[in-house]
Amino acid sequence: GQPLVFDMVYDKHMNRKEMENTVKQILETESWNHRSPDPFHIHFCSLQTEGPFHKELIKRYKEAWDKLLVTATEKAHVEMFPKDKLVYLTADSRNEMKAYEHDKIYIIGSIVDKCMQPGLSLANAKRLNLRTARLPLEKYLHWEIGNKNLTLDQMIRILLTLKNTGDWKAALEFVPKRKYGGFVNTQHHSRIKLELLGEKKV
Ligand code: SAM
């Protein structure tokens, strides 16, 4: 399957609660992936043996840890894969993701930060000179005020749907409804415009 990287370098940026939350989301992520007819080959990169992430993962998974269909490695993504194949996903990217690319290796930052550290994953990607991309949320959804950072389980459900259908609308159904005011409907827009033009004529 297509590799998907979880970048495990963020343990120092999280408190205990946030770390527990992240691992909980990773468990959900793995289970969504598992259930897919065409799953990703998940890689936990930069996972330090006996480090905080490793310990929490083992505590949660217990004996299931060794049976997981993931590759866990201390190596960084840039040591595992060619740089030109890697795309770091981050809400702070200037590049809007256009089409889903089956030959790219997407990287997700394994971080849940309640106290909001904007630009953390973007800074990491920039330091390593990696391509970045953000989901086209504003293009498809009427975005309200909420921040655009999605959780890890939402991210994998979106990516799995894109991978299997290429359908942005179906994929973005996994963005929590409270975050936006409906899908952008271009047909509807042009009809309103026509109606307005019609009214002017009268
Ligand atoms: N402050 C964190 C940061 O610096 O990215 C927010 C982390 S976010 C909760 C967890 C990860 O999900 C991000 O590192 C990114 O890989 C991915 N992600 C979340 N929302 C995204 C979006 N709108 N577009 C692209 N990737 C996103």
mmCIF file with all atom_site columns, C-alpha atoms and ligand atoms in Angstrom:
data_model
loop_
_atom_site.group_PDB
_atom_site.id
_atom_site.type_symbol
_atom_site.label_atom_id
_atom_site.label_alt_id
_atom_site.label_comp_id
_atom_site.label_asym_id
_atom_site.label_entity_id
_atom_site.label_seq_id
_atom_site.pdbx_PDB_ins_code
_atom_site.Cartn_x
_atom_site.Cartn_y
_atom_site.Cartn_z
_atom_site.occupancy
_atom_site.B_iso_or_equiv
_atom_site.pdbx_formal_charge
_atom_site.auth_seq_id
_atom_site.auth_comp_id
_atom_site.auth_asym_id
_atom_site.auth_atom_id
_atom_site.pdbx_PDB_model_num
ATOM   1   C CA  . GLY A 1 1   ? 0.000   0.000  0.000   1.00 0.00 ? 1   GLY A CA  1
ATOM   2   C CA  . GLN A 1 2   ? 0.853   3.692  -0.266  1.00 0.00 ? 2   GLN A CA  1
ATOM   3   C CA  . PRO A 1 3   ? 2.993   4.780  2.703   1.00 0.00 ? 3   PRO A CA  1
ATOM   4   C CA  . LEU A 1 4   ? 1.591   7.389  5.119   1.00 0.00 ? 4   LEU A CA  1
ATOM   5   C CA  . VAL A 1 5   ? 3.920   8.908  7.684   1.00 0.00 ? 5   VAL A CA  1
ATOM   6   C CA  . PHE A 1 6   ? 3.120   9.994  11.215  1.00 0.00 ? 6   PHE A CA  1
ATOM   7   C CA  . ASP A 1 7   ? 5.904   12.296 12.357  1.00 0.00 ? 7   ASP A CA  1
ATOM   8   C CA  . MET A 1 8   ? 6.563   11.478 16.008  1.00 0.00 ? 8   MET A CA  1
ATOM   9   C CA  . VAL A 1 9   ? 8.939   14.352 16.778  1.00 0.00 ? 9   VAL A CA  1
ATOM   10  C CA  . TYR A 1 10  ? 6.490   16.425 18.795  1.00 0.00 ? 10  TYR A CA  1
ATOM   11  C CA  . ASP A 1 11  ? 6.587   14.763 22.215  1.00 0.00 ? 11  ASP A CA  1
ATOM   12  C CA  . LYS A 1 12  ? 8.525   17.667 23.767  1.00 0.00 ? 12  LYS A CA  1
ATOM   13  C CA  . HIS A 1 13  ? 5.798   20.079 22.652  1.00 0.00 ? 13  HIS A CA  1
ATOM   14  C CA  . MET A 1 14  ? 2.986   18.354 24.522  1.00 0.00 ? 14  MET A CA  1
ATOM   15  C CA  . ASN A 1 15  ? 1.990   18.003 28.114  1.00 0.00 ? 15  ASN A CA  1
ATOM   16  C CA  . ARG A 1 16  ? 0.845   14.670 29.521  1.00 0.00 ? 16  ARG A CA  1
ATOM   17  C CA  . LYS A 1 17  ? -2.818  15.214 28.702  1.00 0.00 ? 17  LYS A CA  1
ATOM   18  C CA  . GLU A 1 18  ? -2.062  16.221 25.125  1.00 0.00 ? 18  GLU A CA  1
ATOM   19  C CA  . MET A 1 19  ? 0.240   13.233 24.663  1.00 0.00 ? 19  MET A CA  1
ATOM   20  C CA  . GLU A 1 20  ? -2.503  10.871 25.912  1.00 0.00 ? 20  GLU A CA  1
ATOM   21  C CA  . ASN A 1 21  ? -4.955  12.518 23.525  1.00 0.00 ? 21  ASN A CA  1
ATOM   22  C CA  . THR A 1 22  ? -2.582  12.154 20.607  1.00 0.00 ? 22  THR A CA  1
ATOM   23  C CA  . VAL A 1 23  ? -2.062  8.449  21.271  1.00 0.00 ? 23  VAL A CA  1
ATOM   24  C CA  . LYS A 1 24  ? -5.822  7.982  21.606  1.00 0.00 ? 24  LYS A CA  1
ATOM   25  C CA  . GLN A 1 25  ? -6.261  9.611  18.198  1.00 0.00 ? 25  GLN A CA  1
ATOM   26  C CA  . ILE A 1 26  ? -3.472  7.460  16.737  1.00 0.00 ? 26  ILE A CA  1
ATOM   27  C CA  . LEU A 1 27  ? -5.315  4.339  17.956  1.00 0.00 ? 27  LEU A CA  1
ATOM   28  C CA  . GLU A 1 28  ? -8.480  5.512  16.211  1.00 0.00 ? 28  GLU A CA  1
ATOM   29  C CA  . THR A 1 29  ? -6.490  6.359  13.115  1.00 0.00 ? 29  THR A CA  1
ATOM   30  C CA  . GLU A 1 30  ? -4.997  2.888  12.937  1.00 0.00 ? 30  GLU A CA  1
ATOM   31  C CA  . SER A 1 31  ? -8.413  1.325  13.337  1.00 0.00 ? 31  SER A CA  1
ATOM   32  C CA  . TRP A 1 32  ? -9.964  3.400  10.515  1.00 0.00 ? 32  TRP A CA  1
ATOM   33  C CA  . ASN A 1 33  ? -7.038  2.460  8.318   1.00 0.00 ? 33  ASN A CA  1
ATOM   34  C CA  . HIS A 1 34  ? -7.396  -1.209 9.238   1.00 0.00 ? 34  HIS A CA  1
ATOM   35  C CA  . ARG A 1 35  ? -11.045 -1.252 8.156   1.00 0.00 ? 35  ARG A CA  1
ATOM   36  C CA  . SER A 1 36  ? -10.360 0.307  4.757   1.00 0.00 ? 36  SER A CA  1
ATOM   37  C CA  . PRO A 1 37  ? -10.460 -1.966 1.680   1.00 0.00 ? 37  PRO A CA  1
ATOM   38  C CA  . ASP A 1 38  ? -7.261  -0.253 0.495   1.00 0.00 ? 38  ASP A CA  1
ATOM   39  C CA  . PRO A 1 39  ? -5.352  0.843  3.602   1.00 0.00 ? 39  PRO A CA  1
ATOM   40  C CA  . PHE A 1 40  ? -2.184  2.897  3.883   1.00 0.00 ? 40  PHE A CA  1
ATOM   41  C CA  . HIS A 1 41  ? 1.069   1.404  5.032   1.00 0.00 ? 41  HIS A CA  1
ATOM   42  C CA  . ILE A 1 42  ? 1.430   3.542  8.153   1.00 0.00 ? 42  ILE A CA  1
ATOM   43  C CA  . HIS A 1 43  ? 4.924   4.529  9.271   1.00 0.00 ? 43  HIS A CA  1
ATOM   44  C CA  . PHE A 1 44  ? 5.600   6.011  12.711  1.00 0.00 ? 44  PHE A CA  1
ATOM   45  C CA  . CYS A 1 45  ? 8.819   7.893  11.960  1.00 0.00 ? 45  CYS A CA  1
ATOM   46  C CA  . SER A 1 46  ? 11.283  9.304  14.523  1.00 0.00 ? 46  SER A CA  1
ATOM   47  C CA  . LEU A 1 47  ? 9.706   7.163  17.230  1.00 0.00 ? 47  LEU A CA  1
ATOM   48  C CA  . GLN A 1 48  ? 12.349  6.972  19.953  1.00 0.00 ? 48  GLN A CA  1
ATOM   49  C CA  . THR A 1 49  ? 12.476  3.602  21.705  1.00 0.00 ? 49  THR A CA  1
ATOM   50  C CA  . GLU A 1 50  ? 11.555  4.099  25.371  1.00 0.00 ? 50  GLU A CA  1
ATOM   51  C CA  . GLY A 1 51  ? 10.688  7.735  24.642  1.00 0.00 ? 51  GLY A CA  1
ATOM   52  C CA  . PRO A 1 52  ? 7.400   9.293  25.879  1.00 0.00 ? 52  PRO A CA  1
ATOM   53  C CA  . PHE A 1 53  ? 5.476   8.397  22.686  1.00 0.00 ? 53  PHE A CA  1
ATOM   54  C CA  . HIS A 1 54  ? 6.733   4.815  22.634  1.00 0.00 ? 54  HIS A CA  1
ATOM   55  C CA  . LYS A 1 55  ? 5.871   4.304  26.296  1.00 0.00 ? 55  LYS A CA  1
ATOM   56  C CA  . GLU A 1 56  ? 2.359   5.718  25.933  1.00 0.00 ? 56  GLU A CA  1
ATOM   57  C CA  . LEU A 1 57  ? 1.706   3.657  22.775  1.00 0.00 ? 57  LEU A CA  1
ATOM   58  C CA  . ILE A 1 58  ? 2.764   0.431  24.492  1.00 0.00 ? 58  ILE A CA  1
ATOM   59  C CA  . LYS A 1 59  ? 0.710   1.300  27.570  1.00 0.00 ? 59  LYS A CA  1
ATOM   60  C CA  . ARG A 1 60  ? -2.412  1.769  25.406  1.00 0.00 ? 60  ARG A CA  1
ATOM   61  C CA  . TYR A 1 61  ? -1.904  -1.045 22.907  1.00 0.00 ? 61  TYR A CA  1
ATOM   62  C CA  . LYS A 1 62  ? -0.399  -3.550 25.381  1.00 0.00 ? 62  LYS A CA  1
ATOM   63  C CA  . GLU A 1 63  ? 0.344   -6.897 23.709  1.00 0.00 ? 63  GLU A CA  1
ATOM   64  C CA  . ALA A 1 64  ? -1.363  -5.755 20.490  1.00 0.00 ? 64  ALA A CA  1
ATOM   65  C CA  . TRP A 1 65  ? 1.558   -3.391 19.827  1.00 0.00 ? 65  TRP A CA  1
ATOM   66  C CA  . ASP A 1 66  ? 3.727   -6.083 18.203  1.00 0.00 ? 66  ASP A CA  1
ATOM   67  C CA  . LYS A 1 67  ? 0.884   -7.296 15.997  1.00 0.00 ? 67  LYS A CA  1
ATOM   68  C CA  . LEU A 1 68  ? 0.064   -3.883 14.591  1.00 0.00 ? 68  LEU A CA  1
ATOM   69  C CA  . LEU A 1 69  ? 0.261   -3.461 10.849  1.00 0.00 ? 69  LEU A CA  1
ATOM   70  C CA  . VAL A 1 70  ? 2.469   -0.408 11.113  1.00 0.00 ? 70  VAL A CA  1
ATOM   71  C CA  . THR A 1 71  ? 6.157   0.222  10.681  1.00 0.00 ? 71  THR A CA  1
ATOM   72  C CA  . ALA A 1 72  ? 7.645   1.920  13.714  1.00 0.00 ? 72  ALA A CA  1
ATOM   73  C CA  . THR A 1 73  ? 11.137  3.308  13.310  1.00 0.00 ? 73  THR A CA  1
ATOM   74  C CA  . GLU A 1 74  ? 13.580  5.668  14.986  1.00 0.00 ? 74  GLU A CA  1
ATOM   75  C CA  . LYS A 1 75  ? 14.537  6.903  11.533  1.00 0.00 ? 75  LYS A CA  1
ATOM   76  C CA  . ALA A 1 76  ? 13.169  10.192 10.252  1.00 0.00 ? 76  ALA A CA  1
ATOM   77  C CA  . HIS A 1 77  ? 10.945  10.305 7.163   1.00 0.00 ? 77  HIS A CA  1
ATOM   78  C CA  . VAL A 1 78  ? 13.731  12.012 5.199   1.00 0.00 ? 78  VAL A CA  1
ATOM   79  C CA  . GLU A 1 79  ? 15.986  9.034  5.936   1.00 0.00 ? 79  GLU A CA  1
ATOM   80  C CA  . MET A 1 80  ? 13.332  6.544  4.826   1.00 0.00 ? 80  MET A CA  1
ATOM   81  C CA  . PHE A 1 81  ? 11.960  8.108  1.636   1.00 0.00 ? 81  PHE A CA  1
ATOM   82  C CA  . PRO A 1 82  ? 13.217  10.291 -1.225  1.00 0.00 ? 82  PRO A CA  1
ATOM   83  C CA  . LYS A 1 83  ? 12.646  13.948 -0.374  1.00 0.00 ? 83  LYS A CA  1
ATOM   84  C CA  . ASP A 1 84  ? 10.863  14.734 -3.639  1.00 0.00 ? 84  ASP A CA  1
ATOM   85  C CA  . LYS A 1 85  ? 8.168   12.169 -2.788  1.00 0.00 ? 85  LYS A CA  1
ATOM   86  C CA  . LEU A 1 86  ? 7.365   13.667 0.609   1.00 0.00 ? 86  LEU A CA  1
ATOM   87  C CA  . VAL A 1 87  ? 4.576   16.197 1.216   1.00 0.00 ? 87  VAL A CA  1
ATOM   88  C CA  . TYR A 1 88  ? 4.132   17.579 4.728   1.00 0.00 ? 88  TYR A CA  1
ATOM   89  C CA  . LEU A 1 89  ? 0.467   18.246 5.451   1.00 0.00 ? 89  LEU A CA  1
ATOM   90  C CA  . THR A 1 90  ? -0.077  21.337 7.559   1.00 0.00 ? 90  THR A CA  1
ATOM   91  C CA  . ALA A 1 91  ? -2.992  23.744 7.925   1.00 0.00 ? 91  ALA A CA  1
ATOM   92  C CA  . ASP A 1 92  ? -0.461  26.610 7.854   1.00 0.00 ? 92  ASP A CA  1
ATOM   93  C CA  . SER A 1 93  ? 0.861   25.834 4.355   1.00 0.00 ? 93  SER A CA  1
ATOM   94  C CA  . ARG A 1 94  ? 0.589   28.426 1.594   1.00 0.00 ? 94  ARG A CA  1
ATOM   95  C CA  . ASN A 1 95  ? -0.074  25.652 -0.938  1.00 0.00 ? 95  ASN A CA  1
ATOM   96  C CA  . GLU A 1 96  ? -3.614  24.437 -1.273  1.00 0.00 ? 96  GLU A CA  1
ATOM   97  C CA  . MET A 1 97  ? -3.830  20.716 -2.034  1.00 0.00 ? 97  MET A CA  1
ATOM   98  C CA  . LYS A 1 98  ? -5.355  20.298 -5.499  1.00 0.00 ? 98  LYS A CA  1
ATOM   99  C CA  . ALA A 1 99  ? -5.663  16.638 -6.399  1.00 0.00 ? 99  ALA A CA  1
ATOM   100 C CA  . TYR A 1 100 ? -4.780  13.654 -4.285  1.00 0.00 ? 100 TYR A CA  1
ATOM   101 C CA  . GLU A 1 101 ? -1.496  12.138 -5.479  1.00 0.00 ? 101 GLU A CA  1
ATOM   102 C CA  . HIS A 1 102 ? -1.104  8.365  -5.231  1.00 0.00 ? 102 HIS A CA  1
ATOM   103 C CA  . ASP A 1 103 ? 2.644   8.418  -5.785  1.00 0.00 ? 103 ASP A CA  1
ATOM   104 C CA  . LYS A 1 104 ? 3.379   10.898 -2.981  1.00 0.00 ? 104 LYS A CA  1
ATOM   105 C CA  . ILE A 1 105 ? 4.059   10.135 0.650   1.00 0.00 ? 105 ILE A CA  1
ATOM   106 C CA  . TYR A 1 106 ? 2.032   12.397 2.905   1.00 0.00 ? 106 TYR A CA  1
ATOM   107 C CA  . ILE A 1 107 ? 3.282   13.286 6.376   1.00 0.00 ? 107 ILE A CA  1
ATOM   108 C CA  . ILE A 1 108 ? 0.974   14.076 9.302   1.00 0.00 ? 108 ILE A CA  1
ATOM   109 C CA  . GLY A 1 109 ? 2.329   15.722 12.436  1.00 0.00 ? 109 GLY A CA  1
ATOM   110 C CA  . SER A 1 110 ? 1.537   13.583 15.506  1.00 0.00 ? 110 SER A CA  1
ATOM   111 C CA  . ILE A 1 111 ? 0.492   16.447 17.716  1.00 0.00 ? 111 ILE A CA  1
ATOM   112 C CA  . VAL A 1 112 ? -2.664  17.496 19.486  1.00 0.00 ? 112 VAL A CA  1
ATOM   113 C CA  . ASP A 1 113 ? -2.092  20.891 21.021  1.00 0.00 ? 113 ASP A CA  1
ATOM   114 C CA  . LYS A 1 114 ? -4.802  22.511 23.061  1.00 0.00 ? 114 LYS A CA  1
ATOM   115 C CA  . CYS A 1 115 ? -2.715  25.575 23.806  1.00 0.00 ? 115 CYS A CA  1
ATOM   116 C CA  . MET A 1 116 ? -2.259  26.096 20.061  1.00 0.00 ? 116 MET A CA  1
ATOM   117 C CA  . GLN A 1 117 ? 1.235   26.251 18.721  1.00 0.00 ? 117 GLN A CA  1
ATOM   118 C CA  . PRO A 1 118 ? 0.594   27.542 15.219  1.00 0.00 ? 118 PRO A CA  1
ATOM   119 C CA  . GLY A 1 119 ? 3.185   26.896 12.566  1.00 0.00 ? 119 GLY A CA  1
ATOM   120 C CA  . LEU A 1 120 ? 4.971   24.117 14.425  1.00 0.00 ? 120 LEU A CA  1
ATOM   121 C CA  . SER A 1 121 ? 4.663   21.486 11.711  1.00 0.00 ? 121 SER A CA  1
ATOM   122 C CA  . LEU A 1 122 ? 5.191   24.111 8.999   1.00 0.00 ? 122 LEU A CA  1
ATOM   123 C CA  . ALA A 1 123 ? 8.470   25.159 10.642  1.00 0.00 ? 123 ALA A CA  1
ATOM   124 C CA  . ASN A 1 124 ? 9.609   21.540 10.732  1.00 0.00 ? 124 ASN A CA  1
ATOM   125 C CA  . ALA A 1 125 ? 8.809   21.010 7.066   1.00 0.00 ? 125 ALA A CA  1
ATOM   126 C CA  . LYS A 1 126 ? 10.538  24.257 6.070   1.00 0.00 ? 126 LYS A CA  1
ATOM   127 C CA  . ARG A 1 127 ? 13.664  23.402 8.036   1.00 0.00 ? 127 ARG A CA  1
ATOM   128 C CA  . LEU A 1 128 ? 13.915  20.160 6.053   1.00 0.00 ? 128 LEU A CA  1
ATOM   129 C CA  . ASN A 1 129 ? 12.996  21.808 2.771   1.00 0.00 ? 129 ASN A CA  1
ATOM   130 C CA  . LEU A 1 130 ? 9.956   19.611 2.247   1.00 0.00 ? 130 LEU A CA  1
ATOM   131 C CA  . ARG A 1 131 ? 6.945   20.383 0.093   1.00 0.00 ? 131 ARG A CA  1
ATOM   132 C CA  . THR A 1 132 ? 3.910   21.347 2.145   1.00 0.00 ? 132 THR A CA  1
ATOM   133 C CA  . ALA A 1 133 ? 0.160   21.348 1.479   1.00 0.00 ? 133 ALA A CA  1
ATOM   134 C CA  . ARG A 1 134 ? -3.016  22.281 3.312   1.00 0.00 ? 134 ARG A CA  1
ATOM   135 C CA  . LEU A 1 135 ? -6.464  20.794 2.728   1.00 0.00 ? 135 LEU A CA  1
ATOM   136 C CA  . PRO A 1 136 ? -8.655  23.016 0.489   1.00 0.00 ? 136 PRO A CA  1
ATOM   137 C CA  . LEU A 1 137 ? -11.151 23.682 3.284   1.00 0.00 ? 137 LEU A CA  1
ATOM   138 C CA  . GLU A 1 138 ? -12.056 27.250 2.239   1.00 0.00 ? 138 GLU A CA  1
ATOM   139 C CA  . LYS A 1 139 ? -12.543 26.135 -1.349  1.00 0.00 ? 139 LYS A CA  1
ATOM   140 C CA  . TYR A 1 140 ? -15.235 23.573 -0.547  1.00 0.00 ? 140 TYR A CA  1
ATOM   141 C CA  . LEU A 1 141 ? -16.712 24.710 2.761   1.00 0.00 ? 141 LEU A CA  1
ATOM   142 C CA  . HIS A 1 142 ? -18.225 27.946 3.983   1.00 0.00 ? 142 HIS A CA  1
ATOM   143 C CA  . TRP A 1 143 ? -15.709 28.414 6.731   1.00 0.00 ? 143 TRP A CA  1
ATOM   144 C CA  . GLU A 1 144 ? -16.817 30.155 9.908   1.00 0.00 ? 144 GLU A CA  1
ATOM   145 C CA  . ILE A 1 145 ? -14.403 31.416 12.510  1.00 0.00 ? 145 ILE A CA  1
ATOM   146 C CA  . GLY A 1 146 ? -13.000 28.095 13.769  1.00 0.00 ? 146 GLY A CA  1
ATOM   147 C CA  . ASN A 1 147 ? -9.355  27.138 13.329  1.00 0.00 ? 147 ASN A CA  1
ATOM   148 C CA  . LYS A 1 148 ? -8.478  24.833 10.464  1.00 0.00 ? 148 LYS A CA  1
ATOM   149 C CA  . ASN A 1 149 ? -6.487  22.258 12.402  1.00 0.00 ? 149 ASN A CA  1
ATOM   150 C CA  . LEU A 1 150 ? -8.160  18.873 12.182  1.00 0.00 ? 150 LEU A CA  1
ATOM   151 C CA  . THR A 1 151 ? -7.536  15.886 14.431  1.00 0.00 ? 151 THR A CA  1
ATOM   152 C CA  . LEU A 1 152 ? -5.505  12.859 13.371  1.00 0.00 ? 152 LEU A CA  1
ATOM   153 C CA  . ASP A 1 153 ? -8.541  10.574 13.017  1.00 0.00 ? 153 ASP A CA  1
ATOM   154 C CA  . GLN A 1 154 ? -10.323 13.178 10.880  1.00 0.00 ? 154 GLN A CA  1
ATOM   155 C CA  . MET A 1 155 ? -7.191  13.476 8.743   1.00 0.00 ? 155 MET A CA  1
ATOM   156 C CA  . ILE A 1 156 ? -6.959  9.760  8.012   1.00 0.00 ? 156 ILE A CA  1
ATOM   157 C CA  . ARG A 1 157 ? -10.645 9.432  7.171   1.00 0.00 ? 157 ARG A CA  1
ATOM   158 C CA  . ILE A 1 158 ? -10.285 12.322 4.724   1.00 0.00 ? 158 ILE A CA  1
ATOM   159 C CA  . LEU A 1 159 ? -7.134  10.865 3.175   1.00 0.00 ? 159 LEU A CA  1
ATOM   160 C CA  . LEU A 1 160 ? -8.588  7.333  2.917   1.00 0.00 ? 160 LEU A CA  1
ATOM   161 C CA  . THR A 1 161 ? -11.671 8.696  1.137   1.00 0.00 ? 161 THR A CA  1
ATOM   162 C CA  . LEU A 1 162 ? -9.557  10.772 -1.245  1.00 0.00 ? 162 LEU A CA  1
ATOM   163 C CA  . LYS A 1 163 ? -7.326  7.796  -1.945  1.00 0.00 ? 163 LYS A CA  1
ATOM   164 C CA  . ASN A 1 164 ? -10.259 5.495  -2.668  1.00 0.00 ? 164 ASN A CA  1
ATOM   165 C CA  . THR A 1 165 ? -12.641 7.890  -4.449  1.00 0.00 ? 165 THR A CA  1
ATOM   166 C CA  . GLY A 1 166 ? -10.798 11.120 -5.337  1.00 0.00 ? 166 GLY A CA  1
ATOM   167 C CA  . ASP A 1 167 ? -14.006 12.874 -4.247  1.00 0.00 ? 167 ASP A CA  1
ATOM   168 C CA  . TRP A 1 168 ? -13.307 16.025 -2.175  1.00 0.00 ? 168 TRP A CA  1
ATOM   169 C CA  . LYS A 1 169 ? -16.929 16.453 -1.153  1.00 0.00 ? 169 LYS A CA  1
ATOM   170 C CA  . ALA A 1 170 ? -17.147 12.912 0.204   1.00 0.00 ? 170 ALA A CA  1
ATOM   171 C CA  . ALA A 1 171 ? -13.783 13.319 1.943   1.00 0.00 ? 171 ALA A CA  1
ATOM   172 C CA  . LEU A 1 172 ? -14.595 16.641 3.589   1.00 0.00 ? 172 LEU A CA  1
ATOM   173 C CA  . GLU A 1 173 ? -17.735 15.135 5.142   1.00 0.00 ? 173 GLU A CA  1
ATOM   174 C CA  . PHE A 1 174 ? -15.335 14.171 7.933   1.00 0.00 ? 174 PHE A CA  1
ATOM   175 C CA  . VAL A 1 175 ? -14.717 17.788 8.911   1.00 0.00 ? 175 VAL A CA  1
ATOM   176 C CA  . PRO A 1 176 ? -16.879 18.386 12.016  1.00 0.00 ? 176 PRO A CA  1
ATOM   177 C CA  . LYS A 1 177 ? -20.111 20.143 10.967  1.00 0.00 ? 177 LYS A CA  1
ATOM   178 C CA  . ARG A 1 178 ? -19.831 22.687 13.790  1.00 0.00 ? 178 ARG A CA  1
ATOM   179 C CA  . LYS A 1 179 ? -16.706 24.096 12.115  1.00 0.00 ? 179 LYS A CA  1
ATOM   180 C CA  . TYR A 1 180 ? -18.393 25.318 8.936   1.00 0.00 ? 180 TYR A CA  1
ATOM   181 C CA  . GLY A 1 181 ? -21.681 26.484 7.458   1.00 0.00 ? 181 GLY A CA  1
ATOM   182 C CA  . GLY A 1 182 ? -22.272 23.983 4.664   1.00 0.00 ? 182 GLY A CA  1
ATOM   183 C CA  . PHE A 1 183 ? -20.625 23.149 1.362   1.00 0.00 ? 183 PHE A CA  1
ATOM   184 C CA  . VAL A 1 184 ? -19.889 25.814 -1.211  1.00 0.00 ? 184 VAL A CA  1
ATOM   185 C CA  . ASN A 1 185 ? -22.369 25.231 -4.028  1.00 0.00 ? 185 ASN A CA  1
ATOM   186 C CA  . THR A 1 186 ? -21.270 26.923 -7.230  1.00 0.00 ? 186 THR A CA  1
ATOM   187 C CA  . GLN A 1 187 ? -24.488 26.016 -9.093  1.00 0.00 ? 187 GLN A CA  1
ATOM   188 C CA  . HIS A 1 188 ? -26.554 27.557 -6.347  1.00 0.00 ? 188 HIS A CA  1
ATOM   189 C CA  . HIS A 1 189 ? -24.400 30.684 -6.413  1.00 0.00 ? 189 HIS A CA  1
ATOM   190 C CA  . SER A 1 190 ? -24.835 31.256 -10.122 1.00 0.00 ? 190 SER A CA  1
ATOM   191 C CA  . ARG A 1 191 ? -28.585 30.758 -9.815  1.00 0.00 ? 191 ARG A CA  1
ATOM   192 C CA  . ILE A 1 192 ? -28.779 33.456 -7.148  1.00 0.00 ? 192 ILE A CA  1
ATOM   193 C CA  . LYS A 1 193 ? -26.711 35.742 -9.366  1.00 0.00 ? 193 LYS A CA  1
ATOM   194 C CA  . LEU A 1 194 ? -29.116 35.171 -12.289 1.00 0.00 ? 194 LEU A CA  1
ATOM   195 C CA  . GLU A 1 195 ? -32.093 35.868 -10.077 1.00 0.00 ? 195 GLU A CA  1
ATOM   196 C CA  . LEU A 1 196 ? -30.518 39.128 -8.935  1.00 0.00 ? 196 LEU A CA  1
ATOM   197 C CA  . LEU A 1 197 ? -29.801 40.136 -12.527 1.00 0.00 ? 197 LEU A CA  1
ATOM   198 C CA  . GLY A 1 198 ? -33.383 39.292 -13.438 1.00 0.00 ? 198 GLY A CA  1
ATOM   199 C CA  . GLU A 1 199 ? -34.705 41.469 -10.625 1.00 0.00 ? 199 GLU A CA  1
ATOM   200 C CA  . LYS A 1 200 ? -32.621 44.421 -11.789 1.00 0.00 ? 200 LYS A CA  1
ATOM   201 C CA  . LYS A 1 201 ? -34.211 44.273 -15.228 1.00 0.00 ? 201 LYS A CA  1
ATOM   202 C CA  . VAL A 1 202 ? -37.738 44.590 -13.824 1.00 0.00 ? 202 VAL A CA  1
HETATM 203 N N1  . SAM B 2 .   ? -0.263  23.334 15.796  1.00 0.00 ? 1   SAM B N1  1
HETATM 204 C C1  . SAM B 2 .   ? -0.138  22.077 15.111  1.00 0.00 ? 1   SAM B C1  1
HETATM 205 C C2  . SAM B 2 .   ? 0.758   22.254 13.878  1.00 0.00 ? 1   SAM B C2  1
HETATM 206 O O1  . SAM B 2 .   ? 1.779   22.926 14.025  1.00 0.00 ? 1   SAM B O1  1
HETATM 207 O O2  . SAM B 2 .   ? 0.480   21.709 12.803  1.00 0.00 ? 1   SAM B O2  1
HETATM 208 C C3  . SAM B 2 .   ? -1.504  21.524 14.771  1.00 0.00 ? 1   SAM B C3  1
HETATM 209 C C4  . SAM B 2 .   ? -1.479  20.032 14.638  1.00 0.00 ? 1   SAM B C4  1
HETATM 210 S S1  . SAM B 2 .   ? -2.904  19.296 13.909  1.00 0.00 ? 1   SAM B S1  1
HETATM 211 C C5  . SAM B 2 .   ? -3.941  19.110 15.307  1.00 0.00 ? 1   SAM B C5  1
HETATM 212 C C6  . SAM B 2 .   ? -2.272  17.692 13.610  1.00 0.00 ? 1   SAM B C6  1
HETATM 213 C C7  . SAM B 2 .   ? -1.721  17.418 12.218  1.00 0.00 ? 1   SAM B C7  1
HETATM 214 O O3  . SAM B 2 .   ? -2.798  17.176 11.332  1.00 0.00 ? 1   SAM B O3  1
HETATM 215 C C8  . SAM B 2 .   ? -0.914  18.520 11.569  1.00 0.00 ? 1   SAM B C8  1
HETATM 216 O O4  . SAM B 2 .   ? 0.432   18.474 11.927  1.00 0.00 ? 1   SAM B O4  1
HETATM 217 C C9  . SAM B 2 .   ? -1.108  18.240 10.084  1.00 0.00 ? 1   SAM B C9  1
HETATM 218 O O5  . SAM B 2 .   ? -0.201  17.261 9.609   1.00 0.00 ? 1   SAM B O5  1
HETATM 219 C C10 . SAM B 2 .   ? -2.506  17.676 10.046  1.00 0.00 ? 1   SAM B C10 1
HETATM 220 N N2  . SAM B 2 .   ? -3.531  18.687 9.695   1.00 0.00 ? 1   SAM B N2  1
HETATM 221 C C11 . SAM B 2 .   ? -4.518  19.148 10.508  1.00 0.00 ? 1   SAM B C11 1
HETATM 222 N N3  . SAM B 2 .   ? -5.309  20.032 9.864   1.00 0.00 ? 1   SAM B N3  1
HETATM 223 C C12 . SAM B 2 .   ? -4.812  20.138 8.602   1.00 0.00 ? 1   SAM B C12 1
HETATM 224 C C13 . SAM B 2 .   ? -5.197  20.892 7.435   1.00 0.00 ? 1   SAM B C13 1
HETATM 225 N N4  . SAM B 2 .   ? -6.259  21.723 7.461   1.00 0.00 ? 1   SAM B N4  1
HETATM 226 N N5  . SAM B 2 .   ? -4.468  20.754 6.307   1.00 0.00 ? 1   SAM B N5  1
HETATM 227 C C14 . SAM B 2 .   ? -3.390  19.925 6.273   1.00 0.00 ? 1   SAM B C14 1
HETATM 228 N N6  . SAM B 2 .   ? -2.988  19.186 7.331   1.00 0.00 ? 1   SAM B N6  1
HETATM 229 C C15 . SAM B 2 .   ? -3.672  19.286 8.485   1.00 0.00 ? 1   SAM B C15 1
#
